[in-house]
Amino acid sequence: MMRTRILMVTIGLALGALIWLPLRAILPAGIAATAVDGTIWNASLRGAEAGGLALGDVQLAAEPPALLGGNIRLGLQGPALQGEAVLGSGIDGLSASLLPLDATLPAQRITTSNLTLRFTAGQCTTATGQVEVITSLATLGGAPRCAGDAALVDLASPDGLITLRARIDAAGRLTLS
């Protein structure tokens, strides 16, 4: 009987800690923000950046069924994006219009439509959706595909004269070449 009570108290304390866990405690290293407020259940990031892209102000909310399965799945909502992030695994159904922060990237804006990128053990396992990169010369578009440890998007202008390759790794780093 005493062991059962100790077990119940331990489980209760663990659940209580999870309920009040601040989002800042689980925010991946690749995401920065000028301010982070709230718990994993409902939080906001102000001035958020990820992978060299400006995300702006973003609302996040954890999905309880995913937590029970051992995954941290966050719904993302903001003026420039909507979708889900699975911490450590990728993104699901991301539709966004983002500004690159890195001046070396030859892009003025990057948009995604229903973009899903999943990584397992550092390897790309799923890559679907559409990506568009707006440059000073043209608008380039393409669909992602998995290539080992990264998702690649071969982007091309409508006439095929201008091409660009986007590479996104498991850490969320974006490079254009």
Short mmCIF file of N, CA and C in Angstrom, two decimals:
data_model
loop_
_atom_site.label_atom_id
_atom_site.label_comp_id
_atom_site.label_asym_id
_atom_site.label_seq_id
_atom_site.Cartn_x
_atom_site.Cartn_y
_atom_site.Cartn_z
N MET A 1 0.82 -1.20 0.00
CA MET A 1 0.00 0.00 0.00
C MET A 1 0.86 1.26 0.00
N MET A 2 1.92 1.25 0.81
CA MET A 2 2.81 2.41 0.89
C MET A 2 3.54 2.61 -0.43
N ARG A 3 3.96 1.53 -1.08
CA ARG A 3 4.64 1.64 -2.37
C ARG A 3 3.72 2.25 -3.42
N THR A 4 2.46 1.87 -3.39
CA THR A 4 1.50 2.41 -4.33
C THR A 4 1.36 3.92 -4.14
N ARG A 5 1.30 4.37 -2.90
CA ARG A 5 1.19 5.80 -2.63
C ARG A 5 2.43 6.55 -3.10
N ILE A 6 3.60 5.98 -2.83
CA ILE A 6 4.85 6.62 -3.27
C ILE A 6 4.88 6.70 -4.80
N LEU A 7 4.47 5.63 -5.46
CA LEU A 7 4.43 5.62 -6.92
C LEU A 7 3.45 6.68 -7.44
N MET A 8 2.28 6.77 -6.81
CA MET A 8 1.28 7.75 -7.25
C MET A 8 1.79 9.19 -7.05
N VAL A 9 2.44 9.44 -5.92
CA VAL A 9 2.99 10.77 -5.66
C VAL A 9 4.08 11.10 -6.68
N THR A 10 4.94 10.13 -6.98
CA THR A 10 6.02 10.33 -7.96
C THR A 10 5.45 10.64 -9.33
N ILE A 11 4.45 9.88 -9.74
CA ILE A 11 3.81 10.11 -11.04
C ILE A 11 3.14 11.49 -11.05
N GLY A 12 2.47 11.84 -9.97
CA GLY A 12 1.83 13.16 -9.87
C GLY A 12 2.82 14.30 -9.97
N LEU A 13 3.97 14.16 -9.30
CA LEU A 13 5.00 15.20 -9.37
C LEU A 13 5.57 15.32 -10.78
N ALA A 14 5.79 14.17 -11.43
CA ALA A 14 6.32 14.19 -12.80
C ALA A 14 5.33 14.86 -13.75
N LEU A 15 4.06 14.53 -13.62
CA LEU A 15 3.04 15.16 -14.48
C LEU A 15 2.93 16.65 -14.19
N GLY A 16 3.00 17.02 -12.91
CA GLY A 16 2.96 18.44 -12.55
C GLY A 16 4.12 19.21 -13.15
N ALA A 17 5.32 18.60 -13.10
CA ALA A 17 6.49 19.26 -13.68
C ALA A 17 6.32 19.41 -15.19
N LEU A 18 5.75 18.39 -15.84
CA LEU A 18 5.54 18.46 -17.29
C LEU A 18 4.52 19.54 -17.64
N ILE A 19 3.47 19.64 -16.86
CA ILE A 19 2.43 20.64 -17.14
C ILE A 19 2.98 22.06 -17.07
N TRP A 20 3.88 22.32 -16.14
CA TRP A 20 4.41 23.67 -15.95
C TRP A 20 5.78 23.87 -16.57
N LEU A 21 6.23 22.91 -17.37
CA LEU A 21 7.54 23.01 -18.01
C LEU A 21 7.57 24.23 -18.94
N PRO A 22 8.50 25.16 -18.71
CA PRO A 22 8.56 26.32 -19.60
C PRO A 22 9.08 25.93 -20.98
N LEU A 23 8.55 26.57 -21.99
CA LEU A 23 8.97 26.27 -23.36
C LEU A 23 10.47 26.48 -23.53
N ARG A 24 11.01 27.47 -22.88
CA ARG A 24 12.45 27.76 -23.00
C ARG A 24 13.30 26.52 -22.67
N ALA A 25 12.81 25.63 -21.79
CA ALA A 25 13.56 24.45 -21.38
C ALA A 25 13.73 23.43 -22.50
N ILE A 26 12.83 23.42 -23.47
CA ILE A 26 12.92 22.42 -24.54
C ILE A 26 13.16 23.04 -25.91
N LEU A 27 13.33 24.33 -25.97
CA LEU A 27 13.55 25.01 -27.25
C LEU A 27 14.88 24.56 -27.85
N PRO A 28 14.87 24.02 -29.07
CA PRO A 28 16.12 23.56 -29.68
C PRO A 28 17.12 24.69 -29.86
N ALA A 29 18.40 24.33 -29.90
CA ALA A 29 19.48 25.32 -30.01
C ALA A 29 19.38 26.16 -31.28
N GLY A 30 18.82 25.63 -32.36
CA GLY A 30 18.75 26.36 -33.62
C GLY A 30 17.67 27.41 -33.69
N ILE A 31 16.86 27.53 -32.63
CA ILE A 31 15.78 28.51 -32.61
C ILE A 31 16.13 29.60 -31.60
N ALA A 32 16.04 30.84 -32.04
CA ALA A 32 16.32 31.98 -31.16
C ALA A 32 15.11 32.90 -31.17
N ALA A 33 14.94 33.64 -30.08
CA ALA A 33 13.84 34.61 -29.99
C ALA A 33 14.24 35.71 -29.03
N THR A 34 13.70 36.90 -29.26
CA THR A 34 13.99 38.00 -28.34
C THR A 34 13.26 37.79 -27.02
N ALA A 35 12.13 37.07 -27.03
CA ALA A 35 11.40 36.75 -25.81
C ALA A 35 10.67 35.43 -25.98
N VAL A 36 10.66 34.61 -24.93
CA VAL A 36 9.94 33.35 -24.90
C VAL A 36 9.06 33.37 -23.65
N ASP A 37 7.76 33.25 -23.84
CA ASP A 37 6.82 33.28 -22.72
C ASP A 37 5.91 32.07 -22.77
N GLY A 38 5.62 31.49 -21.62
CA GLY A 38 4.65 30.42 -21.52
C GLY A 38 5.26 29.04 -21.35
N THR A 39 4.36 28.07 -21.24
CA THR A 39 4.75 26.67 -21.06
C THR A 39 4.64 25.95 -22.39
N ILE A 40 4.99 24.65 -22.39
CA ILE A 40 4.91 23.90 -23.65
C ILE A 40 3.47 23.78 -24.13
N TRP A 41 2.50 23.99 -23.24
CA TRP A 41 1.10 23.86 -23.64
C TRP A 41 0.62 25.07 -24.43
N ASN A 42 1.14 26.23 -24.12
CA ASN A 42 0.73 27.44 -24.82
C ASN A 42 1.81 28.49 -24.58
N ALA A 43 2.52 28.83 -25.63
CA ALA A 43 3.64 29.76 -25.47
C ALA A 43 3.71 30.69 -26.67
N SER A 44 4.51 31.72 -26.50
CA SER A 44 4.74 32.64 -27.62
C SER A 44 6.22 32.97 -27.70
N LEU A 45 6.67 33.10 -28.93
CA LEU A 45 8.03 33.55 -29.23
C LEU A 45 7.91 34.89 -29.92
N ARG A 46 8.66 35.86 -29.46
CA ARG A 46 8.67 37.16 -30.14
C ARG A 46 10.01 37.31 -30.84
N GLY A 47 9.97 37.78 -32.07
CA GLY A 47 11.19 37.96 -32.84
C GLY A 47 11.92 36.65 -33.07
N ALA A 48 11.19 35.59 -33.39
CA ALA A 48 11.80 34.26 -33.55
C ALA A 48 12.59 34.14 -34.84
N GLU A 49 13.67 33.37 -34.77
CA GLU A 49 14.52 33.06 -35.92
C GLU A 49 14.87 31.58 -35.86
N ALA A 50 14.98 30.95 -37.03
CA ALA A 50 15.40 29.55 -37.10
C ALA A 50 16.09 29.30 -38.43
N GLY A 51 17.22 28.65 -38.39
CA GLY A 51 17.91 28.29 -39.62
C GLY A 51 18.22 29.46 -40.53
N GLY A 52 18.47 30.63 -39.96
CA GLY A 52 18.78 31.80 -40.78
C GLY A 52 17.57 32.48 -41.38
N LEU A 53 16.37 32.12 -40.91
CA LEU A 53 15.13 32.71 -41.42
C LEU A 53 14.39 33.43 -40.30
N ALA A 54 13.82 34.59 -40.62
CA ALA A 54 13.02 35.34 -39.65
C ALA A 54 11.62 34.75 -39.61
N LEU A 55 11.20 34.26 -38.44
CA LEU A 55 9.87 33.69 -38.28
C LEU A 55 8.87 34.71 -37.75
N GLY A 56 9.38 35.78 -37.13
CA GLY A 56 8.50 36.79 -36.54
C GLY A 56 7.95 36.33 -35.21
N ASP A 57 6.76 36.79 -34.87
CA ASP A 57 6.10 36.40 -33.63
C ASP A 57 5.30 35.13 -33.89
N VAL A 58 5.52 34.12 -33.05
CA VAL A 58 4.93 32.80 -33.27
C VAL A 58 4.24 32.31 -32.01
N GLN A 59 3.05 31.76 -32.16
CA GLN A 59 2.34 31.09 -31.07
C GLN A 59 2.61 29.59 -31.20
N LEU A 60 2.89 28.93 -30.09
CA LEU A 60 3.15 27.49 -30.07
C LEU A 60 2.21 26.82 -29.09
N ALA A 61 1.79 25.61 -29.42
CA ALA A 61 0.97 24.83 -28.49
C ALA A 61 1.32 23.36 -28.67
N ALA A 62 1.62 22.68 -27.55
CA ALA A 62 1.96 21.26 -27.60
C ALA A 62 0.69 20.44 -27.83
N GLU A 63 0.87 19.29 -28.46
CA GLU A 63 -0.24 18.39 -28.71
C GLU A 63 -0.14 17.22 -27.73
N PRO A 64 -1.07 17.12 -26.76
CA PRO A 64 -0.99 16.09 -25.72
C PRO A 64 -0.86 14.65 -26.24
N PRO A 65 -1.60 14.22 -27.27
CA PRO A 65 -1.43 12.83 -27.71
C PRO A 65 0.01 12.51 -28.14
N ALA A 66 0.68 13.46 -28.76
CA ALA A 66 2.07 13.23 -29.17
C ALA A 66 2.98 13.10 -27.95
N LEU A 67 2.71 13.90 -26.91
CA LEU A 67 3.51 13.82 -25.68
C LEU A 67 3.39 12.44 -25.05
N LEU A 68 2.20 11.87 -25.08
CA LEU A 68 2.01 10.53 -24.51
C LEU A 68 2.82 9.50 -25.28
N GLY A 69 3.05 9.75 -26.56
CA GLY A 69 3.87 8.86 -27.38
C GLY A 69 5.35 9.15 -27.30
N GLY A 70 5.74 10.11 -26.47
CA GLY A 70 7.16 10.42 -26.30
C GLY A 70 7.70 11.45 -27.27
N ASN A 71 6.83 12.08 -28.06
CA ASN A 71 7.26 13.11 -29.02
C ASN A 71 6.77 14.47 -28.55
N ILE A 72 7.54 15.49 -28.86
CA ILE A 72 7.09 16.85 -28.58
C ILE A 72 6.70 17.47 -29.92
N ARG A 73 5.40 17.52 -30.16
CA ARG A 73 4.85 18.08 -31.40
C ARG A 73 4.20 19.41 -31.05
N LEU A 74 4.67 20.45 -31.72
CA LEU A 74 4.17 21.80 -31.45
C LEU A 74 3.42 22.34 -32.66
N GLY A 75 2.22 22.83 -32.43
CA GLY A 75 1.51 23.55 -33.48
C GLY A 75 2.08 24.95 -33.57
N LEU A 76 2.34 25.42 -34.78
CA LEU A 76 2.93 26.75 -35.00
C LEU A 76 1.90 27.65 -35.67
N GLN A 77 1.77 28.86 -35.17
CA GLN A 77 0.84 29.81 -35.77
C GLN A 77 1.43 31.20 -35.65
N GLY A 78 1.51 31.89 -36.76
CA GLY A 78 2.01 33.26 -36.75
C GLY A 78 1.61 33.95 -38.03
N PRO A 79 1.89 35.25 -38.14
CA PRO A 79 1.51 35.98 -39.34
C PRO A 79 2.17 35.43 -40.60
N ALA A 80 3.36 34.83 -40.46
CA ALA A 80 4.09 34.38 -41.65
C ALA A 80 4.17 32.87 -41.77
N LEU A 81 3.60 32.11 -40.80
CA LEU A 81 3.70 30.66 -40.91
C LEU A 81 2.59 29.95 -40.17
N GLN A 82 2.36 28.70 -40.61
CA GLN A 82 1.39 27.83 -39.99
C GLN A 82 1.82 26.40 -40.27
N GLY A 83 1.80 25.55 -39.26
CA GLY A 83 2.17 24.16 -39.44
C GLY A 83 2.50 23.53 -38.11
N GLU A 84 3.30 22.45 -38.15
CA GLU A 84 3.69 21.75 -36.95
C GLU A 84 5.17 21.44 -36.98
N ALA A 85 5.77 21.44 -35.81
CA ALA A 85 7.17 21.03 -35.67
C ALA A 85 7.21 19.86 -34.71
N VAL A 86 7.98 18.84 -35.06
CA VAL A 86 8.20 17.71 -34.17
C VAL A 86 9.65 17.84 -33.73
N LEU A 87 9.86 18.25 -32.48
CA LEU A 87 11.21 18.54 -32.03
C LEU A 87 12.11 17.33 -32.20
N GLY A 88 13.23 17.55 -32.86
CA GLY A 88 14.20 16.50 -33.11
C GLY A 88 13.88 15.64 -34.32
N SER A 89 12.69 15.85 -34.94
CA SER A 89 12.31 15.00 -36.08
C SER A 89 12.02 15.77 -37.35
N GLY A 90 11.54 17.01 -37.26
CA GLY A 90 11.26 17.76 -38.48
C GLY A 90 10.02 18.62 -38.38
N ILE A 91 9.41 18.87 -39.54
CA ILE A 91 8.22 19.71 -39.63
C ILE A 91 7.16 18.98 -40.44
N ASP A 92 5.90 19.30 -40.16
CA ASP A 92 4.77 18.70 -40.87
C ASP A 92 3.84 19.79 -41.37
N GLY A 93 3.55 19.78 -42.66
CA GLY A 93 2.56 20.67 -43.25
C GLY A 93 2.84 22.14 -43.05
N LEU A 94 4.09 22.56 -43.15
CA LEU A 94 4.45 23.96 -42.92
C LEU A 94 4.13 24.80 -44.16
N SER A 95 3.32 25.80 -43.97
CA SER A 95 3.06 26.80 -45.00
C SER A 95 3.56 28.12 -44.44
N ALA A 96 4.51 28.75 -45.12
CA ALA A 96 5.16 29.93 -44.56
C ALA A 96 5.64 30.86 -45.66
N SER A 97 5.85 32.11 -45.27
CA SER A 97 6.47 33.11 -46.12
C SER A 97 7.52 33.78 -45.25
N LEU A 98 8.79 33.47 -45.49
CA LEU A 98 9.87 33.84 -44.58
C LEU A 98 10.92 34.72 -45.24
N LEU A 99 11.54 35.56 -44.44
CA LEU A 99 12.62 36.43 -44.90
C LEU A 99 13.95 35.85 -44.46
N PRO A 100 14.90 35.65 -45.38
CA PRO A 100 16.24 35.20 -44.98
C PRO A 100 16.96 36.29 -44.20
N LEU A 101 17.65 35.89 -43.14
CA LEU A 101 18.43 36.85 -42.34
C LEU A 101 19.87 36.90 -42.79
N ASP A 102 20.33 35.84 -43.43
CA ASP A 102 21.72 35.73 -43.87
C ASP A 102 21.89 36.47 -45.19
N ALA A 103 22.68 37.52 -45.18
CA ALA A 103 22.87 38.35 -46.37
C ALA A 103 23.55 37.60 -47.51
N THR A 104 24.20 36.47 -47.21
CA THR A 104 24.87 35.71 -48.27
C THR A 104 23.89 34.85 -49.06
N LEU A 105 22.67 34.66 -48.56
CA LEU A 105 21.69 33.87 -49.29
C LEU A 105 21.12 34.73 -50.42
N PRO A 106 21.10 34.19 -51.65
CA PRO A 106 20.60 34.98 -52.78
C PRO A 106 19.08 34.98 -52.87
N ALA A 107 18.40 35.20 -51.75
CA ALA A 107 16.94 35.16 -51.74
C ALA A 107 16.39 36.37 -51.02
N GLN A 108 15.24 36.85 -51.52
CA GLN A 108 14.55 37.94 -50.86
C GLN A 108 13.43 37.41 -49.97
N ARG A 109 12.87 36.27 -50.35
CA ARG A 109 11.79 35.64 -49.59
C ARG A 109 11.76 34.16 -49.94
N ILE A 110 11.44 33.34 -48.95
CA ILE A 110 11.29 31.90 -49.15
C ILE A 110 9.89 31.54 -48.70
N THR A 111 9.11 30.89 -49.57
CA THR A 111 7.77 30.46 -49.20
C THR A 111 7.69 28.94 -49.30
N THR A 112 6.89 28.36 -48.42
CA THR A 112 6.65 26.92 -48.46
C THR A 112 5.16 26.67 -48.47
N SER A 113 4.78 25.58 -49.08
CA SER A 113 3.38 25.17 -49.11
C SER A 113 3.30 23.70 -48.71
N ASN A 114 2.67 23.45 -47.58
CA ASN A 114 2.47 22.09 -47.07
C ASN A 114 3.78 21.30 -47.03
N LEU A 115 4.84 21.93 -46.57
CA LEU A 115 6.17 21.31 -46.52
C LEU A 115 6.28 20.36 -45.33
N THR A 116 6.65 19.12 -45.61
CA THR A 116 6.91 18.13 -44.58
C THR A 116 8.31 17.60 -44.77
N LEU A 117 9.13 17.72 -43.73
CA LEU A 117 10.49 17.18 -43.72
C LEU A 117 10.64 16.40 -42.42
N ARG A 118 10.99 15.11 -42.53
CA ARG A 118 11.19 14.29 -41.33
C ARG A 118 12.57 13.66 -41.38
N PHE A 119 13.20 13.62 -40.22
CA PHE A 119 14.53 13.05 -40.08
C PHE A 119 14.51 12.01 -38.96
N THR A 120 15.19 10.88 -39.19
CA THR A 120 15.35 9.84 -38.19
C THR A 120 16.82 9.49 -38.12
N ALA A 121 17.37 9.53 -36.92
CA ALA A 121 18.80 9.24 -36.70
C ALA A 121 19.68 10.06 -37.65
N GLY A 122 19.31 11.33 -37.85
CA GLY A 122 20.12 12.23 -38.68
C GLY A 122 19.96 12.04 -40.17
N GLN A 123 19.07 11.14 -40.60
CA GLN A 123 18.85 10.89 -42.03
C GLN A 123 17.47 11.36 -42.44
N CYS A 124 17.37 11.95 -43.62
CA CYS A 124 16.09 12.40 -44.15
C CYS A 124 15.26 11.17 -44.53
N THR A 125 14.02 11.10 -44.03
CA THR A 125 13.16 9.96 -44.34
C THR A 125 11.91 10.36 -45.13
N THR A 126 11.49 11.62 -45.02
CA THR A 126 10.31 12.10 -45.75
C THR A 126 10.54 13.54 -46.18
N ALA A 127 10.21 13.84 -47.43
CA ALA A 127 10.31 15.21 -47.94
C ALA A 127 9.20 15.41 -48.97
N THR A 128 8.20 16.23 -48.61
CA THR A 128 7.09 16.51 -49.52
C THR A 128 6.72 17.99 -49.44
N GLY A 129 5.91 18.45 -50.38
CA GLY A 129 5.43 19.83 -50.40
C GLY A 129 6.06 20.62 -51.54
N GLN A 130 5.97 21.93 -51.44
CA GLN A 130 6.52 22.83 -52.45
C GLN A 130 7.30 23.96 -51.78
N VAL A 131 8.37 24.38 -52.44
CA VAL A 131 9.20 25.49 -51.95
C VAL A 131 9.36 26.48 -53.09
N GLU A 132 9.31 27.76 -52.75
CA GLU A 132 9.51 28.82 -53.73
C GLU A 132 10.50 29.82 -53.14
N VAL A 133 11.49 30.19 -53.94
CA VAL A 133 12.49 31.18 -53.52
C VAL A 133 12.39 32.36 -54.47
N ILE A 134 12.17 33.53 -53.90
CA ILE A 134 12.07 34.74 -54.71
C ILE A 134 13.41 35.45 -54.64
N THR A 135 14.04 35.63 -55.80
CA THR A 135 15.32 36.33 -55.89
C THR A 135 15.10 37.62 -56.66
N SER A 136 16.15 38.41 -56.79
CA SER A 136 16.03 39.65 -57.56
C SER A 136 15.88 39.37 -59.05
N LEU A 137 16.28 38.17 -59.50
CA LEU A 137 16.21 37.84 -60.92
C LEU A 137 14.95 37.09 -61.31
N ALA A 138 14.47 36.21 -60.44
CA ALA A 138 13.33 35.36 -60.81
C ALA A 138 12.74 34.70 -59.57
N THR A 139 11.58 34.09 -59.77
CA THR A 139 10.98 33.25 -58.75
C THR A 139 11.27 31.81 -59.13
N LEU A 140 11.89 31.08 -58.21
CA LEU A 140 12.28 29.70 -58.47
C LEU A 140 11.42 28.77 -57.62
N GLY A 141 11.03 27.64 -58.19
CA GLY A 141 10.20 26.70 -57.44
C GLY A 141 10.67 25.28 -57.60
N GLY A 142 10.28 24.44 -56.63
CA GLY A 142 10.62 23.03 -56.70
C GLY A 142 10.04 22.26 -55.53
N ALA A 143 10.19 20.94 -55.59
CA ALA A 143 9.71 20.04 -54.54
C ALA A 143 10.90 19.41 -53.84
N PRO A 144 10.81 19.19 -52.53
CA PRO A 144 11.93 18.59 -51.81
C PRO A 144 12.03 17.09 -52.05
N ARG A 145 13.25 16.58 -51.82
CA ARG A 145 13.50 15.14 -51.88
C ARG A 145 14.57 14.82 -50.85
N CYS A 146 14.56 13.59 -50.37
CA CYS A 146 15.57 13.17 -49.40
C CYS A 146 16.85 12.77 -50.12
N ALA A 147 17.99 13.13 -49.51
CA ALA A 147 19.31 12.76 -50.04
C ALA A 147 20.23 12.54 -48.84
N GLY A 148 20.15 11.36 -48.25
CA GLY A 148 21.00 11.04 -47.12
C GLY A 148 20.64 11.84 -45.88
N ASP A 149 21.59 12.66 -45.40
CA ASP A 149 21.38 13.40 -44.16
C ASP A 149 20.70 14.75 -44.37
N ALA A 150 20.18 15.01 -45.56
CA ALA A 150 19.55 16.30 -45.84
C ALA A 150 18.37 16.14 -46.78
N ALA A 151 17.53 17.18 -46.78
CA ALA A 151 16.49 17.30 -47.80
C ALA A 151 17.01 18.30 -48.82
N LEU A 152 16.90 17.96 -50.08
CA LEU A 152 17.34 18.85 -51.15
C LEU A 152 16.13 19.33 -51.94
N VAL A 153 16.19 20.58 -52.37
CA VAL A 153 15.17 21.13 -53.25
C VAL A 153 15.90 21.74 -54.43
N ASP A 154 15.72 21.14 -55.60
CA ASP A 154 16.28 21.70 -56.83
C ASP A 154 15.27 22.70 -57.37
N LEU A 155 15.60 23.96 -57.26
CA LEU A 155 14.71 25.05 -57.65
C LEU A 155 15.06 25.54 -59.04
N ALA A 156 14.04 25.90 -59.81
CA ALA A 156 14.27 26.41 -61.16
C ALA A 156 13.24 27.48 -61.49
N SER A 157 13.67 28.41 -62.34
CA SER A 157 12.74 29.43 -62.83
C SER A 157 11.78 28.76 -63.81
N PRO A 158 10.64 29.40 -64.11
CA PRO A 158 9.68 28.79 -65.04
C PRO A 158 10.29 28.41 -66.39
N ASP A 159 11.26 29.21 -66.88
CA ASP A 159 11.88 28.90 -68.17
C ASP A 159 13.07 27.95 -68.03
N GLY A 160 13.45 27.61 -66.78
CA GLY A 160 14.54 26.67 -66.55
C GLY A 160 15.93 27.26 -66.70
N LEU A 161 16.04 28.56 -66.97
CA LEU A 161 17.35 29.17 -67.19
C LEU A 161 18.10 29.45 -65.89
N ILE A 162 17.37 29.66 -64.81
CA ILE A 162 18.02 29.95 -63.53
C ILE A 162 17.70 28.80 -62.58
N THR A 163 18.74 28.24 -61.96
CA THR A 163 18.54 27.14 -61.02
C THR A 163 19.27 27.44 -59.71
N LEU A 164 18.79 26.81 -58.67
CA LEU A 164 19.35 26.99 -57.34
C LEU A 164 19.04 25.73 -56.55
N ARG A 165 19.95 25.31 -55.69
CA ARG A 165 19.70 24.14 -54.85
C ARG A 165 19.63 24.58 -53.39
N ALA A 166 18.56 24.18 -52.73
CA ALA A 166 18.41 24.42 -51.29
C ALA A 166 18.68 23.10 -50.57
N ARG A 167 19.43 23.19 -49.48
CA ARG A 167 19.76 22.02 -48.66
C ARG A 167 19.36 22.32 -47.23
N ILE A 168 18.57 21.41 -46.64
CA ILE A 168 18.12 21.56 -45.26
C ILE A 168 18.55 20.30 -44.51
N ASP A 169 19.33 20.48 -43.44
CA ASP A 169 19.79 19.31 -42.69
C ASP A 169 18.89 19.07 -41.47
N ALA A 170 19.18 18.00 -40.73
CA ALA A 170 18.35 17.62 -39.59
C ALA A 170 18.32 18.69 -38.50
N ALA A 171 19.36 19.52 -38.42
CA ALA A 171 19.40 20.60 -37.43
C ALA A 171 18.60 21.82 -37.89
N GLY A 172 18.06 21.78 -39.11
CA GLY A 172 17.28 22.90 -39.63
C GLY A 172 18.10 23.95 -40.34
N ARG A 173 19.38 23.69 -40.55
CA ARG A 173 20.22 24.67 -41.26
C ARG A 173 19.89 24.64 -42.75
N LEU A 174 19.71 25.82 -43.30
CA LEU A 174 19.39 26.00 -44.71
C LEU A 174 20.59 26.60 -45.42
N THR A 175 20.98 25.98 -46.53
CA THR A 175 22.02 26.56 -47.38
C THR A 175 21.50 26.57 -48.81
N LEU A 176 21.80 27.63 -49.52
CA LEU A 176 21.43 27.76 -50.93
C LEU A 176 22.70 27.82 -51.75
N SER A 177 22.70 27.10 -52.87
CA SER A 177 23.87 27.15 -53.76
C SER A 177 23.43 27.09 -55.21
#
